[in-house]
PDB file of C-alpha atoms in Angstrom:
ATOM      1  CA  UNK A   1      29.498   3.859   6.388  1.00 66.00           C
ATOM      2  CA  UNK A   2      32.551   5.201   8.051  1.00 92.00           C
ATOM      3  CA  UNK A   3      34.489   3.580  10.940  1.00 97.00           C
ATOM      4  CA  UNK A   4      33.634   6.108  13.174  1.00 97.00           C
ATOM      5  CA  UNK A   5      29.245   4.614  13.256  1.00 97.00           C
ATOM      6  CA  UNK A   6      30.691   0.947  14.120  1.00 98.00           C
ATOM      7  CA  UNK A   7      32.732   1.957  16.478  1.00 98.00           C
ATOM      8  CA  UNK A   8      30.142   3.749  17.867  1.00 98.00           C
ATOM      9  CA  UNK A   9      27.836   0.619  18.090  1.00 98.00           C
ATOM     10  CA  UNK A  10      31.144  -1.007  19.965  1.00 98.00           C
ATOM     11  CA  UNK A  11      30.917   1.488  22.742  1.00 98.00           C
ATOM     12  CA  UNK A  12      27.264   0.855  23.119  1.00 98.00           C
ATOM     13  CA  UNK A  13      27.732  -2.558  23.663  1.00 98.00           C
ATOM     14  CA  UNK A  14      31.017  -1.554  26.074  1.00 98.00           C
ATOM     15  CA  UNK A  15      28.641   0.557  28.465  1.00 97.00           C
ATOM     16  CA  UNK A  16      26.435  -3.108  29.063  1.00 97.00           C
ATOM     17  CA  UNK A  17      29.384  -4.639  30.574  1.00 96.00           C
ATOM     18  CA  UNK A  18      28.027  -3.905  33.981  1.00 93.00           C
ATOM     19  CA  UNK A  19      31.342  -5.529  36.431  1.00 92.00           C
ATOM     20  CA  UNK A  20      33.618  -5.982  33.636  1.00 96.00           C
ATOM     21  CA  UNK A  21      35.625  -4.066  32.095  1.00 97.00           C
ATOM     22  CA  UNK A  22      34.064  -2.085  29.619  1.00 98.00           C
ATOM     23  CA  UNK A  23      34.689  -3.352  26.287  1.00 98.00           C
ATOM     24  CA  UNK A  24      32.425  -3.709  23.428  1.00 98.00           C
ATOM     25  CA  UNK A  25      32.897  -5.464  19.730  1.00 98.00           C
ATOM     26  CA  UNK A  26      30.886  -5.715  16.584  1.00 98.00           C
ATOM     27  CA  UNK A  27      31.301  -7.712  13.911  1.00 98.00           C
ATOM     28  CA  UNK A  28      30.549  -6.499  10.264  1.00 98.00           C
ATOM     29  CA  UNK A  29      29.956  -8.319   7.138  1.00 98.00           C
ATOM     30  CA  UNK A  30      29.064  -6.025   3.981  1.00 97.00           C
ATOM     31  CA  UNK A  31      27.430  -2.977   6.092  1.00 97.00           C
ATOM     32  CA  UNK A  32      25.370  -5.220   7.920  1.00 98.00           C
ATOM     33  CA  UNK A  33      26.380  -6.154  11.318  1.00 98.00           C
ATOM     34  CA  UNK A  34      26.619  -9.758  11.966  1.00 98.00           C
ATOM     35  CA  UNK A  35      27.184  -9.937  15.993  1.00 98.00           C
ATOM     36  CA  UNK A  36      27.783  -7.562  19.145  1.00 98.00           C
ATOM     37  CA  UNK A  37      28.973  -8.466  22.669  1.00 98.00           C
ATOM     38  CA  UNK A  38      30.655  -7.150  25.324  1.00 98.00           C
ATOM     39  CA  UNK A  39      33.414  -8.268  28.088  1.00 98.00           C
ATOM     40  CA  UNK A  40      31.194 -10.882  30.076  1.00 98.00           C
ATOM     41  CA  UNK A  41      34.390 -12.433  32.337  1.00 97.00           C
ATOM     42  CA  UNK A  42      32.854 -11.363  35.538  1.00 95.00           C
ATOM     43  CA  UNK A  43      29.673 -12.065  34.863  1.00 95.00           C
ATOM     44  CA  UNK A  44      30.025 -15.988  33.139  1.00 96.00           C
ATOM     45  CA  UNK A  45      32.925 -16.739  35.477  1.00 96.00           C
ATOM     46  CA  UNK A  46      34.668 -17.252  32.365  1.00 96.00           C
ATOM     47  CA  UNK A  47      38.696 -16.075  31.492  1.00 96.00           C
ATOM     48  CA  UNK A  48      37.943 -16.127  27.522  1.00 97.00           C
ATOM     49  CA  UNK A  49      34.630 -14.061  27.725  1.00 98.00           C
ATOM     50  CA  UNK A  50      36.655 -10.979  26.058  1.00 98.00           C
ATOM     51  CA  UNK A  51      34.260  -9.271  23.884  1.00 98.00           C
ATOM     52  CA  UNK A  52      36.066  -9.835  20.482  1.00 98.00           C
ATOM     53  CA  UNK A  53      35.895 -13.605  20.597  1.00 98.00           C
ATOM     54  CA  UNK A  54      32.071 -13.414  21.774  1.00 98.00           C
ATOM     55  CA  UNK A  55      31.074 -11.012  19.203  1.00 98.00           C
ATOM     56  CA  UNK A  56      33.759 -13.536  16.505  1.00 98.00           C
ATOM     57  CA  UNK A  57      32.141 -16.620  17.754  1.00 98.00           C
ATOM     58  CA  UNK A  58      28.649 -15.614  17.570  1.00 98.00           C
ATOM     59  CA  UNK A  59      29.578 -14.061  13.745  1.00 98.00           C
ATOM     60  CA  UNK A  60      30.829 -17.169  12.798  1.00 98.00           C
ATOM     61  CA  UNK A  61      27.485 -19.155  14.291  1.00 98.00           C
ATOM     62  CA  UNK A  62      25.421 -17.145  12.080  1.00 98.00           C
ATOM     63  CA  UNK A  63      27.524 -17.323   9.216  1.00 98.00           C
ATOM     64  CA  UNK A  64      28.234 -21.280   9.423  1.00 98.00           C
ATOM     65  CA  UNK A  65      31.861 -21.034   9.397  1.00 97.00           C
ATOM     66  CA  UNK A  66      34.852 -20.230  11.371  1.00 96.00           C
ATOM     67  CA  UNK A  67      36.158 -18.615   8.780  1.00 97.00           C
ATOM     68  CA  UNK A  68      35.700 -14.639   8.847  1.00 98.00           C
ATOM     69  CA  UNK A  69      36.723 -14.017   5.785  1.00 98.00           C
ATOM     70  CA  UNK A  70      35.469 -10.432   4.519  1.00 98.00           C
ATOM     71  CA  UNK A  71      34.208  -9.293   7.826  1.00 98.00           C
ATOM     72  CA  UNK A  72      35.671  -6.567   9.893  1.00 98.00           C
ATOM     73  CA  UNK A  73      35.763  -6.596  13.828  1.00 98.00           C
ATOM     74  CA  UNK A  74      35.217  -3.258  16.058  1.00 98.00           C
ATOM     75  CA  UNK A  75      36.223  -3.196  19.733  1.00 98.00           C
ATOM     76  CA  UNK A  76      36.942  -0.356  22.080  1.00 98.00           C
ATOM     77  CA  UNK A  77      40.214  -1.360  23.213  1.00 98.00           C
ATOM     78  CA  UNK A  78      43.325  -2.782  21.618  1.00 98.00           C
ATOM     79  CA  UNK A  79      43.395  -7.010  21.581  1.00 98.00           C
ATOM     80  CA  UNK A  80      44.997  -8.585  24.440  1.00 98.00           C
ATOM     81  CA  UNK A  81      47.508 -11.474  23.166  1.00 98.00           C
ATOM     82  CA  UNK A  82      44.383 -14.319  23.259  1.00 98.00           C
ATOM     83  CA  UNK A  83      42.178 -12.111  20.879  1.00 98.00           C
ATOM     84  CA  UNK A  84      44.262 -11.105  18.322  1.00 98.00           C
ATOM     85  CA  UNK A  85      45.578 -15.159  17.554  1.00 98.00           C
ATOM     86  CA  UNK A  86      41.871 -15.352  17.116  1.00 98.00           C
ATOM     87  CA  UNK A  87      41.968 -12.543  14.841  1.00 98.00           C
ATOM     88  CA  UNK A  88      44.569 -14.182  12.490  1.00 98.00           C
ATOM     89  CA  UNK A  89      42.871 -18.037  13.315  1.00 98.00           C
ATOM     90  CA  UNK A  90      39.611 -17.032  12.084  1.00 98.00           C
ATOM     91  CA  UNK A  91      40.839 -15.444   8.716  1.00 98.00           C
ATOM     92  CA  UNK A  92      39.487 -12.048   9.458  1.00 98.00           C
ATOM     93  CA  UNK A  93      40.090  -9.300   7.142  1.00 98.00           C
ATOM     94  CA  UNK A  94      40.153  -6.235   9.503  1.00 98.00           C
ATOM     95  CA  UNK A  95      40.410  -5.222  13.140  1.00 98.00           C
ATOM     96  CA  UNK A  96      39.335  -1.697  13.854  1.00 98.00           C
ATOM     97  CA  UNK A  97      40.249  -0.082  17.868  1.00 98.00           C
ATOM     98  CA  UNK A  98      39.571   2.503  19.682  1.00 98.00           C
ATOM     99  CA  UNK A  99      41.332   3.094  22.502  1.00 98.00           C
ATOM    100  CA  UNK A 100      45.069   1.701  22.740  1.00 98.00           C
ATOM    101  CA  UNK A 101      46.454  -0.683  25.309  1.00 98.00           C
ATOM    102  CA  UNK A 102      49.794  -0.181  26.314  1.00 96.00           C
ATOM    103  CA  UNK A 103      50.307  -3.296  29.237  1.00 96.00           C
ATOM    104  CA  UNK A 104      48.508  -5.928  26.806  1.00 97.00           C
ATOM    105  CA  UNK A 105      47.713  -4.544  23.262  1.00 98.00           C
ATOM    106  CA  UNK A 106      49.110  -7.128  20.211  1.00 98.00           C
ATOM    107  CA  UNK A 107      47.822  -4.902  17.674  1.00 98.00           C
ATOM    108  CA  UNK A 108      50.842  -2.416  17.759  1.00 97.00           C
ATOM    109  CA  UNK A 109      51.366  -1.396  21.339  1.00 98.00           C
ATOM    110  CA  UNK A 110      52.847  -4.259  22.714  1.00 98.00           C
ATOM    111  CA  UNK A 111      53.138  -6.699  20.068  1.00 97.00           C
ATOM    112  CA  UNK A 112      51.739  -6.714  16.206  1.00 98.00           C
ATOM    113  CA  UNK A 113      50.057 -10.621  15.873  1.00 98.00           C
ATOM    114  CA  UNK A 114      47.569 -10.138  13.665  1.00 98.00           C
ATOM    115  CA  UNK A 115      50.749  -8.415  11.150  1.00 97.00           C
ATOM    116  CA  UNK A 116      53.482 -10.851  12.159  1.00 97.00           C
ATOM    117  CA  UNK A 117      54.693 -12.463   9.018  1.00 96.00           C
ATOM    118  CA  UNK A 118      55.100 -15.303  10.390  1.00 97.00           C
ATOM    119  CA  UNK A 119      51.391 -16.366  10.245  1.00 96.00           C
ATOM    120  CA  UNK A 120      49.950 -17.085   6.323  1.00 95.00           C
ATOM    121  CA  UNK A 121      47.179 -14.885   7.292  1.00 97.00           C
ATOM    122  CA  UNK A 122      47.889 -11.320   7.881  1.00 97.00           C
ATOM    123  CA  UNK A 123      44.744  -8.969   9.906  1.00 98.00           C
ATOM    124  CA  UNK A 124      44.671  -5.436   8.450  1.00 98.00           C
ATOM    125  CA  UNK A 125      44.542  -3.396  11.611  1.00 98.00           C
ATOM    126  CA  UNK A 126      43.572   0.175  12.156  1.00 98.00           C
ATOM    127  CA  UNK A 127      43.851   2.102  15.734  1.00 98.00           C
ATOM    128  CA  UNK A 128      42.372   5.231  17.587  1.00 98.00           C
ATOM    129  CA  UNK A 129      39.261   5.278  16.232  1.00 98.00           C
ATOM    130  CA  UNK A 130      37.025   7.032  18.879  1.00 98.00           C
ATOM    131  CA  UNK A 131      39.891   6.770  21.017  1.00 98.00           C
ATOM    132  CA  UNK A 132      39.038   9.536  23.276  1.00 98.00           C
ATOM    133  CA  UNK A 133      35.628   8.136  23.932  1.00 98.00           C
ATOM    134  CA  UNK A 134      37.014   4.428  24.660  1.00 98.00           C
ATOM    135  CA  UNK A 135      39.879   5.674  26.477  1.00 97.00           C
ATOM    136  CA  UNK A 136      37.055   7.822  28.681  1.00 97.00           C
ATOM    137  CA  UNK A 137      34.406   4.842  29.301  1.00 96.00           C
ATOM    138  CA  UNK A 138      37.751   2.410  30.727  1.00 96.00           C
ATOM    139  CA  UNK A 139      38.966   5.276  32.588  1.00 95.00           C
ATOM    140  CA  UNK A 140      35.380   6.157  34.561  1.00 94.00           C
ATOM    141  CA  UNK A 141      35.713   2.236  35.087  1.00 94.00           C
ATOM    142  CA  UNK A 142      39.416   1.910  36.333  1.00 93.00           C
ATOM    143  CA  UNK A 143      38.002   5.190  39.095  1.00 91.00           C
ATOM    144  CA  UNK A 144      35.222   3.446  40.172  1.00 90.00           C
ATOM    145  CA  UNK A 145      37.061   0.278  41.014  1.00 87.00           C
ATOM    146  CA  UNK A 146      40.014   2.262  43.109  1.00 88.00           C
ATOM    147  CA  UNK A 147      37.195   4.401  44.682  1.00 89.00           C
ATOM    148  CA  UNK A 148      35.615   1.439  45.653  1.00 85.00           C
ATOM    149  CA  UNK A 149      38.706  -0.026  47.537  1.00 81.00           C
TER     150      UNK A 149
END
């Protein structure tokens, strides 16, 4: 299957985010997908709750290992900073976006972690995927919250 029906599954789970921002990830393991989440920091109370490293942790639960090794992550919107260490800690192959973030993105915008040679493991990463319709769910979200004010 192409990028384009993962990504699609991502955006799913980004329209359940209800409060937060609208962000969505899947995880997938040989065409079969191994976890989905979305953002859940407003709801838990919790600063970590990003979608990537709920949809990574709960991949890694069913797998019975932190390492990621031959799966592929799909979220809506760039990593922040936090997600994509977690994308080179776990040993990930592949991080797949849709829509770029230009304030906090550290898979190309801002900053390229997960390909900084630096680290011994290296995250393949491929952007824009879907982008308009990520870029279109965040910015219904970003009008509702200034309307709101």
């Amino acid at each position: 299957m192409g990028h384009e029906v993962w990504m699609r599954l991502a955006l799913d789970q980004a329209a359940q985010a209800g409060d937060d921002v609208p962000v969505g990830a899947v995880v997938v393991k040989d065409g079969t997908v191994l976890a989905a989440a979305h953002n859940r920091r407003e709801s838990d109370g919790a600063p970590f709750a990003h979608a990537e490293l709920l949809a990574m942790q709960q991949a890694a639960r069913l797998l019975g290992t932190r390492r990621l090794t031959g799966c592929t992550l799909y979220v809506t919107l760039e990593p922040c900073p936090m997600c994509a260490g977690a994308l080179v800690m776990s040993g990930i192959d592949r991080c797949v976006f849709g829509a770029f973030d230009r304030q906090y993105g550290c898979c190309g915008s801002v900053y390229a972690l997960p390909m900084d040679p630096h680290f011994s493991h290296r995250v393949e990463v491929i952007g824009g995927v879907l982008e308009d319709e990520a870029g279109a769910l965040l910015d219904a979200f970003f009008a509702r919250q200034r309307a709101s004010r």
